[in-house]
Short mmCIF file of C-alpha atoms and ligand atoms in Angstrom, two decimals:
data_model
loop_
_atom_site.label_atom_id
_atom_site.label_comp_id
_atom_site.label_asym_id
_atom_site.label_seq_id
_atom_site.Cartn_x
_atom_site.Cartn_y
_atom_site.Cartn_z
CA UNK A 1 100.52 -28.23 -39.65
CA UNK A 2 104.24 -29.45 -39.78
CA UNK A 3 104.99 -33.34 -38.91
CA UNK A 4 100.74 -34.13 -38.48
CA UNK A 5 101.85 -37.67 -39.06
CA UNK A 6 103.59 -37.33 -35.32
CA UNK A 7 100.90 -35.30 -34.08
CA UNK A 8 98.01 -37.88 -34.73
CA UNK A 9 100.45 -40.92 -33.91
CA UNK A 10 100.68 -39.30 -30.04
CA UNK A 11 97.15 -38.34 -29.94
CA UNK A 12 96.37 -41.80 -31.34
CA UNK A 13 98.30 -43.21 -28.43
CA UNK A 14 97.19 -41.16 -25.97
CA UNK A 15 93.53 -41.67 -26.92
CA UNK A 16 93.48 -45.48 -26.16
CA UNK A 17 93.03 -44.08 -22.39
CA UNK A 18 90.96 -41.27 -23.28
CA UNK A 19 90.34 -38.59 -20.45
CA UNK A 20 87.65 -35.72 -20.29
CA UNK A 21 90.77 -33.31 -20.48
CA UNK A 22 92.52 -35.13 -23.41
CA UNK A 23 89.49 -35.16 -25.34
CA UNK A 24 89.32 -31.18 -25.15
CA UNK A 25 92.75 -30.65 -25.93
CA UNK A 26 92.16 -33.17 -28.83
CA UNK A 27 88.99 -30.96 -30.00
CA UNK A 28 90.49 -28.03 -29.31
CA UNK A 29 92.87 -28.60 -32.00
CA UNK A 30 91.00 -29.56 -34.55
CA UNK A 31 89.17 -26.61 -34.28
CA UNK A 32 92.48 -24.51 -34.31
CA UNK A 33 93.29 -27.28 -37.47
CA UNK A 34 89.96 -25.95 -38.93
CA UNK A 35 90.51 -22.47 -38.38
CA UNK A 36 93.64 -22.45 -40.10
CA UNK A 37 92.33 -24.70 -43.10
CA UNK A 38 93.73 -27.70 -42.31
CA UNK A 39 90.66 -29.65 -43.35
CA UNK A 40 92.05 -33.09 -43.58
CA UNK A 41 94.44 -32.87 -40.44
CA UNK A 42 91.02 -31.77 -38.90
CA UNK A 43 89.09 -34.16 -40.05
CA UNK A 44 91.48 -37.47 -39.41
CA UNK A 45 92.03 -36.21 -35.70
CA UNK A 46 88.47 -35.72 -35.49
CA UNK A 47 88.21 -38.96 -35.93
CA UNK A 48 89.60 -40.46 -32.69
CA UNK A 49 86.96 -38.13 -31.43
CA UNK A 50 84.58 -39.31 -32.87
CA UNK A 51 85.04 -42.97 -32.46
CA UNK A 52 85.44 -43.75 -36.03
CA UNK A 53 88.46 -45.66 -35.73
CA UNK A 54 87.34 -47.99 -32.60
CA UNK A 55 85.30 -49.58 -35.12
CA UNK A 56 87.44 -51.77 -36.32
CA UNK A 57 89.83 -52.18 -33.31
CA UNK A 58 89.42 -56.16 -33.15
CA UNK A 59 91.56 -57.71 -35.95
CA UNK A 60 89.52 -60.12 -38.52
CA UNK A 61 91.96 -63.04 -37.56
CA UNK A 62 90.87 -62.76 -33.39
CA UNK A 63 87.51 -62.58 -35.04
CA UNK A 64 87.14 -65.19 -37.10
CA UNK A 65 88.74 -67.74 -34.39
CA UNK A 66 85.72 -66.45 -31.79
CA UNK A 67 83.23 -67.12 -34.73
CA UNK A 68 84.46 -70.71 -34.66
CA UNK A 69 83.54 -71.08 -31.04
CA UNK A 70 80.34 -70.59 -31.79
CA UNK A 71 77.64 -72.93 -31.93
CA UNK A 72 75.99 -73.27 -35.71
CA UNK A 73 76.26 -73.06 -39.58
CA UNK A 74 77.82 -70.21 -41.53
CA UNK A 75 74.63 -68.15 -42.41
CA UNK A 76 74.53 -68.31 -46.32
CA UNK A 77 74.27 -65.23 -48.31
CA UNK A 78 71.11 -65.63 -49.71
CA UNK A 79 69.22 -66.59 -46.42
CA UNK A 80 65.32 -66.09 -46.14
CA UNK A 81 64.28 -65.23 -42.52
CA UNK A 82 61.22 -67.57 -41.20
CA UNK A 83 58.01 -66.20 -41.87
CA UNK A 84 54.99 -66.00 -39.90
CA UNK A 85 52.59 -69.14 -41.40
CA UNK A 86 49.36 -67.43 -41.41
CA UNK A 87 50.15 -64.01 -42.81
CA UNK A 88 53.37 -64.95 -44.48
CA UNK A 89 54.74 -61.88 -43.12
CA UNK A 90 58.42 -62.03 -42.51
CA UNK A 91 59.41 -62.55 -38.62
CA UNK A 92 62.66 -61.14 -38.80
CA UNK A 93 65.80 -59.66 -40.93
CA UNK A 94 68.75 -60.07 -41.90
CA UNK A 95 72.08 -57.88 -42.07
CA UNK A 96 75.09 -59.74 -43.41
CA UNK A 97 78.25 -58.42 -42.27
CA UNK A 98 78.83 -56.34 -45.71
CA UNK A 99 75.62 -54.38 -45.63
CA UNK A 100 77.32 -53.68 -41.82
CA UNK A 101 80.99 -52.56 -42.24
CA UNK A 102 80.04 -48.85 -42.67
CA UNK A 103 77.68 -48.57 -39.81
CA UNK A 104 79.22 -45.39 -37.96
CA UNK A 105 79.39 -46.31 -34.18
CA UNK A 106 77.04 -43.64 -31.75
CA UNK A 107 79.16 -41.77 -29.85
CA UNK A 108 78.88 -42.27 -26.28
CA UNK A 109 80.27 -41.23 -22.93
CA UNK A 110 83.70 -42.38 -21.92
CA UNK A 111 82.82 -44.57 -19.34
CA UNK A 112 80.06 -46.59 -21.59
CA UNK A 113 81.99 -46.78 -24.46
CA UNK A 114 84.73 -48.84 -22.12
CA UNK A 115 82.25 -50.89 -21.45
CA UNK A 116 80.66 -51.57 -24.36
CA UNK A 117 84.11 -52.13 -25.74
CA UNK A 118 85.12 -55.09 -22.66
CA UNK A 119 81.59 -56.81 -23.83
CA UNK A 120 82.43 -57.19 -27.75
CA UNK A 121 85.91 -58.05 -26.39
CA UNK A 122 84.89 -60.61 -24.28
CA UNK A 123 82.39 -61.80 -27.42
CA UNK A 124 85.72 -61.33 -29.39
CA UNK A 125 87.71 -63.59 -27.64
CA UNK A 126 84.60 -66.75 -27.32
CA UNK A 127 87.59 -69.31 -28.41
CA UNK A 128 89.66 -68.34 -25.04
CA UNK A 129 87.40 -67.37 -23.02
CA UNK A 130 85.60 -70.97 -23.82
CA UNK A 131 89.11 -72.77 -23.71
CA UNK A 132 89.66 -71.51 -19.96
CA UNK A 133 86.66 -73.01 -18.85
CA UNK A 134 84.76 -69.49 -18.82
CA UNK A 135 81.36 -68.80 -19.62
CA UNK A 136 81.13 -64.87 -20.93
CA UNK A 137 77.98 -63.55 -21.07
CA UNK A 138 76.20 -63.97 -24.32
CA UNK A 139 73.07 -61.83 -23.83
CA UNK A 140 73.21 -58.33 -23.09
CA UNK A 141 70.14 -55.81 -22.55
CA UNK A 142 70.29 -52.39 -23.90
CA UNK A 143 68.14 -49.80 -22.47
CA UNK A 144 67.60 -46.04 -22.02
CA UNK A 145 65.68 -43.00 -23.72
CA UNK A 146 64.42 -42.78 -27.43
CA UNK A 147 67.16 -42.02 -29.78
CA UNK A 148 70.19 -42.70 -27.58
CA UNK A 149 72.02 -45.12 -30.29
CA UNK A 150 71.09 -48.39 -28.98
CA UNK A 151 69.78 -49.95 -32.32
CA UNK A 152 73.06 -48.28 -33.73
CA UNK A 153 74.94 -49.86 -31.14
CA UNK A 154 74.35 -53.70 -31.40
CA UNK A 155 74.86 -53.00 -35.57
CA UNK A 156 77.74 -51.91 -34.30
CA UNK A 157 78.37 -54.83 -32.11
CA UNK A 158 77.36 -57.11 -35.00
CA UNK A 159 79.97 -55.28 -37.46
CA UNK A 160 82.80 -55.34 -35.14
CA UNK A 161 82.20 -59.59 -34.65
CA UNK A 162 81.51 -59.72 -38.23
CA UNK A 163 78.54 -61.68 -37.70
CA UNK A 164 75.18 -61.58 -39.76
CA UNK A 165 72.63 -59.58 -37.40
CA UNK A 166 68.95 -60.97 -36.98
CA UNK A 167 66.55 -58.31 -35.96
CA UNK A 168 63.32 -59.30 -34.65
CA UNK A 169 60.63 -56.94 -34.48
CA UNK A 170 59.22 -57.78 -31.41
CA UNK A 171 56.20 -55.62 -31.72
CA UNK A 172 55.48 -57.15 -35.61
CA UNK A 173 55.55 -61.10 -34.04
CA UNK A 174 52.75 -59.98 -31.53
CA UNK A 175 50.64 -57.66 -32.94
CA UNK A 176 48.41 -58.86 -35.41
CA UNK A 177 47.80 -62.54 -34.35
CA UNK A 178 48.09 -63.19 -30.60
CA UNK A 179 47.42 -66.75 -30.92
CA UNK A 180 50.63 -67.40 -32.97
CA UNK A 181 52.58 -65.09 -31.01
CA UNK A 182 54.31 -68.07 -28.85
CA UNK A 183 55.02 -70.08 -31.78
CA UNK A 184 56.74 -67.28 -34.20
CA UNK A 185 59.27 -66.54 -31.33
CA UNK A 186 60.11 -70.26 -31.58
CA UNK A 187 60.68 -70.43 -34.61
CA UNK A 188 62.64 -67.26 -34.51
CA UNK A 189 65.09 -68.52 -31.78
CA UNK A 190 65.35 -71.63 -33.80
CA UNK A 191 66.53 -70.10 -36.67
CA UNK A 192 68.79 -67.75 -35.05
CA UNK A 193 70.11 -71.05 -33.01
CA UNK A 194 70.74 -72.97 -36.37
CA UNK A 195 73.27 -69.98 -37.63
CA UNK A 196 76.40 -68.65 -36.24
CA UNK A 197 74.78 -65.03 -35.82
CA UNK A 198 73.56 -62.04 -33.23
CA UNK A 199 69.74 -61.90 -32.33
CA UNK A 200 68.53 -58.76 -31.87
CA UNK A 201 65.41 -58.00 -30.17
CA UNK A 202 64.69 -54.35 -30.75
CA UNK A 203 61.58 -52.91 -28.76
CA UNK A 204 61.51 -56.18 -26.65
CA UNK A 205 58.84 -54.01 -24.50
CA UNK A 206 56.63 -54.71 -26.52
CA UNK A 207 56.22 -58.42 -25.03
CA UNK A 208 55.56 -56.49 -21.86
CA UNK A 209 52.94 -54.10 -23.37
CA UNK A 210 50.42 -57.71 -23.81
CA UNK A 211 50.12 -58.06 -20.18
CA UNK A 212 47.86 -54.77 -20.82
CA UNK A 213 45.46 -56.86 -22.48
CA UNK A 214 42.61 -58.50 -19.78
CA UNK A 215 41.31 -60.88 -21.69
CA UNK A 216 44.51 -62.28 -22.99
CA UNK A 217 45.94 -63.60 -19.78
CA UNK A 218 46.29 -67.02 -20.56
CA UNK A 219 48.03 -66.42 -23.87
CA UNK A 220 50.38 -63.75 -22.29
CA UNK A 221 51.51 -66.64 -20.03
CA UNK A 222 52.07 -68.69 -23.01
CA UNK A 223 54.76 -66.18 -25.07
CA UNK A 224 56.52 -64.60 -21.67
CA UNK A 225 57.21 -68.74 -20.60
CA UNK A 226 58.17 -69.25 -24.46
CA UNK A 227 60.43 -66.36 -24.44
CA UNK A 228 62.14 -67.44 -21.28
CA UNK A 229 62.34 -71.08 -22.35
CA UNK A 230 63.90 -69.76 -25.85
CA UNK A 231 66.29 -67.08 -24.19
CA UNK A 232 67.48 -69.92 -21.75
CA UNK A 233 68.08 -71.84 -24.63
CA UNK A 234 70.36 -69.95 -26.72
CA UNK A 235 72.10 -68.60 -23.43
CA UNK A 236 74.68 -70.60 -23.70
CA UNK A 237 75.22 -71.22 -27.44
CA UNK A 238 74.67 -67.65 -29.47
CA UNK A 239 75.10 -63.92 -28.57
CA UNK A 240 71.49 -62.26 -27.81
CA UNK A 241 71.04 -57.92 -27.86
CA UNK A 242 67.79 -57.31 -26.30
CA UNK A 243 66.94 -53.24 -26.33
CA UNK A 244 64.06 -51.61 -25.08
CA UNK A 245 62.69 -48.07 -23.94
CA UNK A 246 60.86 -49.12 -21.62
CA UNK A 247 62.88 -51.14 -19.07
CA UNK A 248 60.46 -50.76 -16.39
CA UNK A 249 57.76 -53.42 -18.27
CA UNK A 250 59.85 -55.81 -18.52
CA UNK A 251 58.88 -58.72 -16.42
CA UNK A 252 61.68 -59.42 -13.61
CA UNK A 253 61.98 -63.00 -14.76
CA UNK A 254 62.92 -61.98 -18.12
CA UNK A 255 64.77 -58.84 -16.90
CA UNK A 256 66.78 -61.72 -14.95
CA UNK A 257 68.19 -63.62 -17.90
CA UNK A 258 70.21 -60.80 -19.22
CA UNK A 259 73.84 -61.29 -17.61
CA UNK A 260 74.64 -57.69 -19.06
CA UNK A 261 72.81 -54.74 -19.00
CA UNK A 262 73.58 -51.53 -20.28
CA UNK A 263 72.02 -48.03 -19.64
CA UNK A 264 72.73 -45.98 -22.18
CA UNK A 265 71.65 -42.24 -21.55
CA UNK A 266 71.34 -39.17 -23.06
CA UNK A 267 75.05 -37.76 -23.99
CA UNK A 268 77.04 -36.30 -21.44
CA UNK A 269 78.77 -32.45 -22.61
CA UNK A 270 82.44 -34.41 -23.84
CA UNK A 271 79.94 -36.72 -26.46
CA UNK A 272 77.23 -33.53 -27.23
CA UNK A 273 80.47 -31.84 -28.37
CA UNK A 274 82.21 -34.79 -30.47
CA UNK A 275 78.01 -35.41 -31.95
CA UNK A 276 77.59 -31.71 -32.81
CA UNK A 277 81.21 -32.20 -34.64
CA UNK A 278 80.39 -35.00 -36.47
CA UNK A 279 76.60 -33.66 -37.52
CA UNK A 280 77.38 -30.21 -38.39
CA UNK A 281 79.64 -30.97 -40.84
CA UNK A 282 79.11 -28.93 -44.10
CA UNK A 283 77.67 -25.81 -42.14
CA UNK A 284 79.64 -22.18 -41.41
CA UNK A 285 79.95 -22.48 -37.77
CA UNK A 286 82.36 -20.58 -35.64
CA UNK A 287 84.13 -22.40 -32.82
CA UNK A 288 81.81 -20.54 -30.75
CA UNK A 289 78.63 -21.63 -32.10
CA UNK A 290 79.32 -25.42 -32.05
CA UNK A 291 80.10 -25.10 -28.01
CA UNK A 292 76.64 -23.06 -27.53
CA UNK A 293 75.02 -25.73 -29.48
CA UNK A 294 77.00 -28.47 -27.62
CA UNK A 295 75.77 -26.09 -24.88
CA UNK A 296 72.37 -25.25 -25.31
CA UNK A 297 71.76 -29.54 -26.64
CA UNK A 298 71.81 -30.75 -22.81
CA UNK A 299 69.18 -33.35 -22.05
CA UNK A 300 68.87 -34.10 -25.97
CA UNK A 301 69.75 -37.47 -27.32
CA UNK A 302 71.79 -37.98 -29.99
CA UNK A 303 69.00 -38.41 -32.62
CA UNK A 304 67.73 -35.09 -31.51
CA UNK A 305 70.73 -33.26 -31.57
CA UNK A 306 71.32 -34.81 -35.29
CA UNK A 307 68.18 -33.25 -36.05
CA UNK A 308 68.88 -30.22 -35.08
CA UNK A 309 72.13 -30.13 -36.68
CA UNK A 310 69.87 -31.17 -40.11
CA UNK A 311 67.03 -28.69 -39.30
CA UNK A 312 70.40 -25.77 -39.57
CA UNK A 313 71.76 -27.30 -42.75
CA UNK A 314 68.20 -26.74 -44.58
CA UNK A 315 67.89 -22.88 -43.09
CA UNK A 316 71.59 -22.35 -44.05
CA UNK A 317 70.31 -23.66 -48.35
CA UNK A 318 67.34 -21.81 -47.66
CA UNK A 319 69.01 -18.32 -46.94
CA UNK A 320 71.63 -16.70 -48.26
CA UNK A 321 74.96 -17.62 -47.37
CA UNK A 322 75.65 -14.04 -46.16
CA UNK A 323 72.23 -14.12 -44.59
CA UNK A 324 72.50 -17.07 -42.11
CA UNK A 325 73.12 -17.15 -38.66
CA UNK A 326 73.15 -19.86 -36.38
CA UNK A 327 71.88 -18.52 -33.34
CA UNK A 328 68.76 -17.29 -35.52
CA UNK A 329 68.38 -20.45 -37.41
CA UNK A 330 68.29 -22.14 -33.77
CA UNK A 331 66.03 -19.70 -32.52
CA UNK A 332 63.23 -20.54 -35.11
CA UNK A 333 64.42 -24.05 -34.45
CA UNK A 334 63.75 -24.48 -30.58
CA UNK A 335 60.36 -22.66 -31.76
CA UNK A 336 59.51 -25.12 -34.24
CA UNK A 337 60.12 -28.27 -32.15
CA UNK A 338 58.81 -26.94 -28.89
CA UNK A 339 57.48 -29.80 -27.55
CA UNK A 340 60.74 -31.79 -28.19
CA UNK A 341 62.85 -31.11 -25.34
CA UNK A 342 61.53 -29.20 -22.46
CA UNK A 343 64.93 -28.33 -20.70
CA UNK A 344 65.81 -24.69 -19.01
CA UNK A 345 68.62 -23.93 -21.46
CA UNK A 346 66.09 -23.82 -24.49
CA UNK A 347 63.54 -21.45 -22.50
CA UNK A 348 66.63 -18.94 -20.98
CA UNK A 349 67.92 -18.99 -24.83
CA UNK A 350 64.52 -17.51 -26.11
CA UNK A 351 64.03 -15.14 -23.06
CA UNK A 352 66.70 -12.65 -22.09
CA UNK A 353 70.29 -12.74 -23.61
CA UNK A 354 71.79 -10.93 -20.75
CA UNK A 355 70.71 -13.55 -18.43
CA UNK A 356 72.21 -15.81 -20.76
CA UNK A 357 75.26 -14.08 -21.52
CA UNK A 358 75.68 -13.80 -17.67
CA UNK A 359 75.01 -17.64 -17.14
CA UNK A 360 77.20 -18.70 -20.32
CA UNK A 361 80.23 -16.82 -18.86
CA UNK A 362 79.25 -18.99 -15.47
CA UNK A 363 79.16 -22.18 -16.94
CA UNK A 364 81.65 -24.74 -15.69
CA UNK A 365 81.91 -27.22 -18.73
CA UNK A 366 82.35 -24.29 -21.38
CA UNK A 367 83.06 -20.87 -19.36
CA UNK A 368 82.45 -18.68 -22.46
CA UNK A 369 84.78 -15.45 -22.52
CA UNK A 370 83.93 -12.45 -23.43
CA UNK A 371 85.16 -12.03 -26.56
CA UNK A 372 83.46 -15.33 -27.82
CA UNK A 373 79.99 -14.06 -26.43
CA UNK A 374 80.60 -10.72 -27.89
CA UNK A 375 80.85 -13.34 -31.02
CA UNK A 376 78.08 -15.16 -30.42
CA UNK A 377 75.67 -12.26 -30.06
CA UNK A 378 76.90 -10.37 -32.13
CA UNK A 379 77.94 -7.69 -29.76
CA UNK A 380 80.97 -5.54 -29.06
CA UNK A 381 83.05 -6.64 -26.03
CA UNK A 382 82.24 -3.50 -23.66
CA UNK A 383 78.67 -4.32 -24.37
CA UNK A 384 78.92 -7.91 -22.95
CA UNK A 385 81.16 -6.27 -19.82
CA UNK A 386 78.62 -4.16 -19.44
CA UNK A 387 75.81 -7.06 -19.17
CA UNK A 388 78.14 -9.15 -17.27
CA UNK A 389 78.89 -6.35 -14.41
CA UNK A 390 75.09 -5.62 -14.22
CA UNK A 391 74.49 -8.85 -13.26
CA UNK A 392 76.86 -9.02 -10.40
CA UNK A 393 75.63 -5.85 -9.35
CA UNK A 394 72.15 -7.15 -9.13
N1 LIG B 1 75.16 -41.12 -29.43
C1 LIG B 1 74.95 -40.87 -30.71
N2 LIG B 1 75.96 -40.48 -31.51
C2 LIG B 1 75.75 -40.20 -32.81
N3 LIG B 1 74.55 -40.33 -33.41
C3 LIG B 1 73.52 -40.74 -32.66
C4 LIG B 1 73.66 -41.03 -31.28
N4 LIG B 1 72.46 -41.42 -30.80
C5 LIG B 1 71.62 -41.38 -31.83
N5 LIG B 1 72.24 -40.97 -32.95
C6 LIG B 1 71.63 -40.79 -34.28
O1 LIG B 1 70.26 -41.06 -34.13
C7 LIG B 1 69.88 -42.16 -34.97
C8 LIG B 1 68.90 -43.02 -34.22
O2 LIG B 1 69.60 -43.80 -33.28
P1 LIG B 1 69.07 -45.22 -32.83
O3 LIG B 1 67.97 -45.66 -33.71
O4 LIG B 1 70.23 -46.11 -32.66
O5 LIG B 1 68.47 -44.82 -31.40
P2 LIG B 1 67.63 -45.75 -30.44
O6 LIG B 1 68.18 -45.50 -29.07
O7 LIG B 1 67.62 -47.14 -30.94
O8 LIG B 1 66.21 -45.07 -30.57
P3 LIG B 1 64.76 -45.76 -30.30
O9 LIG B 1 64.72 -46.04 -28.84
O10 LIG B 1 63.83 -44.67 -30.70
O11 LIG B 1 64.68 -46.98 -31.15
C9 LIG B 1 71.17 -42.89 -35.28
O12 LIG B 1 71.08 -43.50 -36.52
C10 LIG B 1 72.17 -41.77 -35.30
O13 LIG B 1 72.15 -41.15 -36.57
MG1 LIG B 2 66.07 -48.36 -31.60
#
């Protein structure tokens, strides 16, 4: 395309207040970029899409001044995380901010990734926020369904604050020895209180799941009242990310100590499109085919919607280029991971494809013409007319 430089600078612009139209206008020409060959116009404005380039949207400089507001040492490079003293096993780890700069941020819908974005802002800006007599909030709870990004996200968090990220395993401190359990979180919150650093605590159900046990009452007491003590602790000196499937067994006193929390859920039709983009990379897809799969992927998280995307990269090796067809491929795919998503879309896919013809040419996010369903199922035009006018007859 002529003068792409000006093209992506406006685009660029426009997409700092991203709307649900400009993002299909935006997609909608990359996929006229693609069609024409344009791979690398494509794939640059795919990128403000995709999120790519919000990654590193807070300059080093505002970064490193909010790391100085921060309670703590410098975390050195070869740092050993604390172990636990009886099984030596190790109680958390440790991502310095190299092994973090390439972590590709989840892509989310609009109105979470604006928030998410105000939070590492705020967390950005410590030095002024601290200098105006504000306290930001320096915990944040991340919750929502299985494979939603969350874990993704606070790496993300961590590489946009360049700060070393401490994961705790919440479910590996309690397990095996209950009657440490209380003393390995302190000494987890003490080391991530000595550095300048994020503490994540991924699965933080899991402190929740102990209160299942009867006969360990009086020790469950002991490591919910640590936890609190510990998370009141570092409230005010270093940034927390709590995540956790399970919101609901969270104790409301610990629940309560979170000044943020963020649901993230399952992604909306603007982010299935942008994921199905960015995962089916590499695979001969018509236009068409990406919006039925961006289509047919509602109530899937992200993870499952990369796997699907994987599952039709190893059927496109494993036929013949000429031989491959991604409504088949997906067809043995919804068969072979039936008990994955249970949503009406799969079932009306595998049952009739007049009916779904009839109720793709309905749908409000995507409303598929004609001549892309005669595409997609391989049909002539008066064919799909014909379904279409049957239906409405009936
Ligand atoms: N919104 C998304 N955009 C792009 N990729 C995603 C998204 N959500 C999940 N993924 C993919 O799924 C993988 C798993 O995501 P992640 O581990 O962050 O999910 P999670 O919510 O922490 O899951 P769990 O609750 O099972 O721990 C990611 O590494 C990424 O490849
Ligand atoms: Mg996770």
């Amino acid at each position: 395309m002529e003068n792409f430089s000006i093209v992506l600078a406006v685009c660029r612009t426009a997409m700092q207040n991203p709307t649900d139209a400009l993002k299909r206008h935006v997609d909608r020409l990359v996929k006229a970029l693609e069609k024409q060959g344009d791979e690398d116009q494509a794939v640059s404005l795919a990128k403000l899409l995709t999120g790519i380039e919000q990654s590193g949207k807070i300059e080093p400089s505002r970064v490193i001044l909010s790391r100085q507001a921060l309670n703590g040492e410098t975390m050195p490079l070869s740092i050993i995380p604390p172990v636990d003293r009886e099984t030596g096993a190790s109680l958390a780890t440790v991502l310095l901010p190299s092994k973090l700069s390439d972590v590709e941020p989840p892509i989310l819908n609009e109105s979470l990734q604006a928030a998410i974005d105000s939070l590492a802002d705020e967390w950005a800006h410590l030095d002024k926020l601290k200098l105006a007599g504000i306290r930001p909030p320096l915990n944040c709870l991340i919750f929502g369904a299985p494979g939603t990004g969350k874990t993704k996200l606070a790496h993300v968090v961590a590489s946009r604050l360049s700060l070393p990220l401490v994961t705790a395993r919440l479910d590996g401190l309690i397990s095996s020895f209950l009657g440490t359990t209380a003393r390995n979180i302190a000494t987890l919150f003490e080391f991530a209180n000595r550095y300048k650093c994020i503490l994540l605590l991924d699965e933080f159900d899991a402190v929740a799941k102990i209160r299942d046990d009867p006969h360990e009452v009086g020790e469950i007491k002991r490591v919910v009242n640590t936890l609190l003590q510990c998370l009141d602790e570092r409230s005010s000196t270093g940034f927390t990310i709590a995540i956790t499937n399970h919101e609901q067994l969270l104790d409301s006193a610990i629940w309560r100590r979170f000044d943020a929390r963020i649901f993230v859920p399952k992604p909306d039709v603007v982010s299935r499109n942008s994921i199905v983009h960015k995962y089916l990379e590499g695979i001969e897809a018509t236009n068409v085919e990406r919006d039925f799969l961006a289509w047919i992927t509602d109530g899937y998280s992200g993870a499952e919607i990369e796997a699907l995307c994987n599952a039709l990269k190893r059927y496109q090796v494993m036929r013949e280029q000429s031989d491959f067809s991604v409504m088949d491929a997906l067809r043995l795919n919804v068969h072979l991971s039936a008990d994955h998503v249970n949503s009406p879309r799969r079932k009306l896919f595998l049952s009739d494809h007049e009916d779904l013809a009839r109720v793709l040419a309905d749908d409000i996010d995507f409303n598929f013409r004609q001549d892309e369903l005669a595409q997609l199922f391989h049909k002539d035009q008066s064919t799909i007319s014909r379904w279409l006018k049957r239906g409405k007859a009936a």
